[in-house]
Amino acid sequence: KYKPTSGEITFNKSHEEGTLITLNWENGYVIQHEVDFDAVDENSMLISFTVSAEKINYGNSAYEGLWPSA
């Protein structure tokens, strides 16, 4: 059985120290996940995912859906 998760990802600034933005979620599911790797290209790895969650915070923005209780 699948269980909802909470998670957080911190995106760092690319050319200096520090946090660019933070994404976190509560009561959510990763519904899609993909990894692309190309050893020749300078941007050799791309990781993408889709999160469906009841609560999502992205920097100063927030989303709160109304999900039915179990």
Short mmCIF file of C-alpha atoms in Angstrom, two decimals:
data_model
loop_
_atom_site.label_atom_id
_atom_site.label_comp_id
_atom_site.label_asym_id
_atom_site.label_seq_id
_atom_site.Cartn_x
_atom_site.Cartn_y
_atom_site.Cartn_z
CA LYS A 1 0.00 0.00 0.00
CA TYR A 2 1.24 3.46 -0.84
CA LYS A 3 1.60 5.94 1.99
CA PRO A 4 1.74 9.72 1.67
CA THR A 5 5.04 11.41 2.44
CA SER A 6 6.38 14.77 3.49
CA GLY A 7 9.54 16.05 1.85
CA GLU A 8 11.81 18.99 1.27
CA ILE A 9 14.24 19.95 -1.47
CA THR A 10 16.60 22.89 -1.19
CA PHE A 11 17.83 24.46 -4.42
CA ASN A 12 21.21 26.12 -3.95
CA LYS A 13 22.56 29.12 -5.83
CA SER A 14 24.81 27.98 -8.66
CA HIS A 15 27.67 30.49 -8.44
CA GLU A 16 27.71 31.38 -4.76
CA GLU A 17 26.90 29.84 -1.41
CA GLY A 18 23.38 29.95 -0.08
CA THR A 19 19.86 28.80 -0.74
CA LEU A 20 18.05 29.91 -3.88
CA ILE A 21 14.62 28.51 -2.96
CA THR A 22 13.09 25.67 -0.95
CA LEU A 23 10.28 23.34 -1.98
CA ASN A 24 8.48 21.28 0.64
CA TRP A 25 5.27 19.31 0.78
CA GLU A 26 3.04 17.47 3.25
CA ASN A 27 0.72 14.50 2.70
CA GLY A 28 1.92 13.94 -0.83
CA TYR A 29 2.96 11.40 -3.40
CA VAL A 30 5.71 11.42 -6.02
CA ILE A 31 3.59 10.38 -8.99
CA GLN A 32 6.29 10.57 -11.66
CA HIS A 33 10.10 10.31 -11.53
CA GLU A 34 12.61 10.38 -14.39
CA VAL A 35 16.41 10.46 -14.67
CA ASP A 36 18.14 11.36 -17.94
CA PHE A 37 21.90 10.89 -18.25
CA ASP A 38 24.15 11.98 -21.13
CA ALA A 39 27.89 11.51 -20.55
CA VAL A 40 28.76 13.77 -23.52
CA ASP A 41 26.73 16.89 -22.75
CA GLU A 42 27.96 19.47 -20.20
CA ASN A 43 24.56 19.24 -18.45
CA SER A 44 24.96 15.51 -18.08
CA MET A 45 22.16 14.68 -15.64
CA LEU A 46 18.57 15.83 -15.37
CA ILE A 47 16.33 14.53 -12.61
CA SER A 48 12.64 15.42 -12.80
CA PHE A 49 9.69 14.45 -10.66
CA THR A 50 6.06 15.36 -10.12
CA VAL A 51 4.61 15.70 -6.62
CA SER A 52 0.90 15.66 -5.89
CA ALA A 53 0.38 16.91 -2.35
CA GLU A 54 -2.23 18.38 -0.07
CA LYS A 55 0.14 21.16 1.04
CA ILE A 56 3.00 22.59 -1.03
CA ASN A 57 5.30 25.48 -0.14
CA TYR A 58 7.66 26.93 -2.75
CA GLY A 59 9.63 29.87 -1.42
CA ASN A 60 7.04 32.42 -0.29
CA SER A 61 4.18 30.76 -2.19
CA ALA A 62 1.87 28.17 -0.68
CA TYR A 63 -0.86 25.84 -1.89
CA GLU A 64 -3.27 24.01 0.38
CA GLY A 65 -5.78 21.65 -1.19
CA LEU A 66 -8.74 20.14 0.55
CA TRP A 67 -8.28 16.39 0.39
CA PRO A 68 -10.90 14.02 1.79
CA SER A 69 -9.96 12.33 5.04
CA ALA A 70 -9.61 8.58 5.09
#
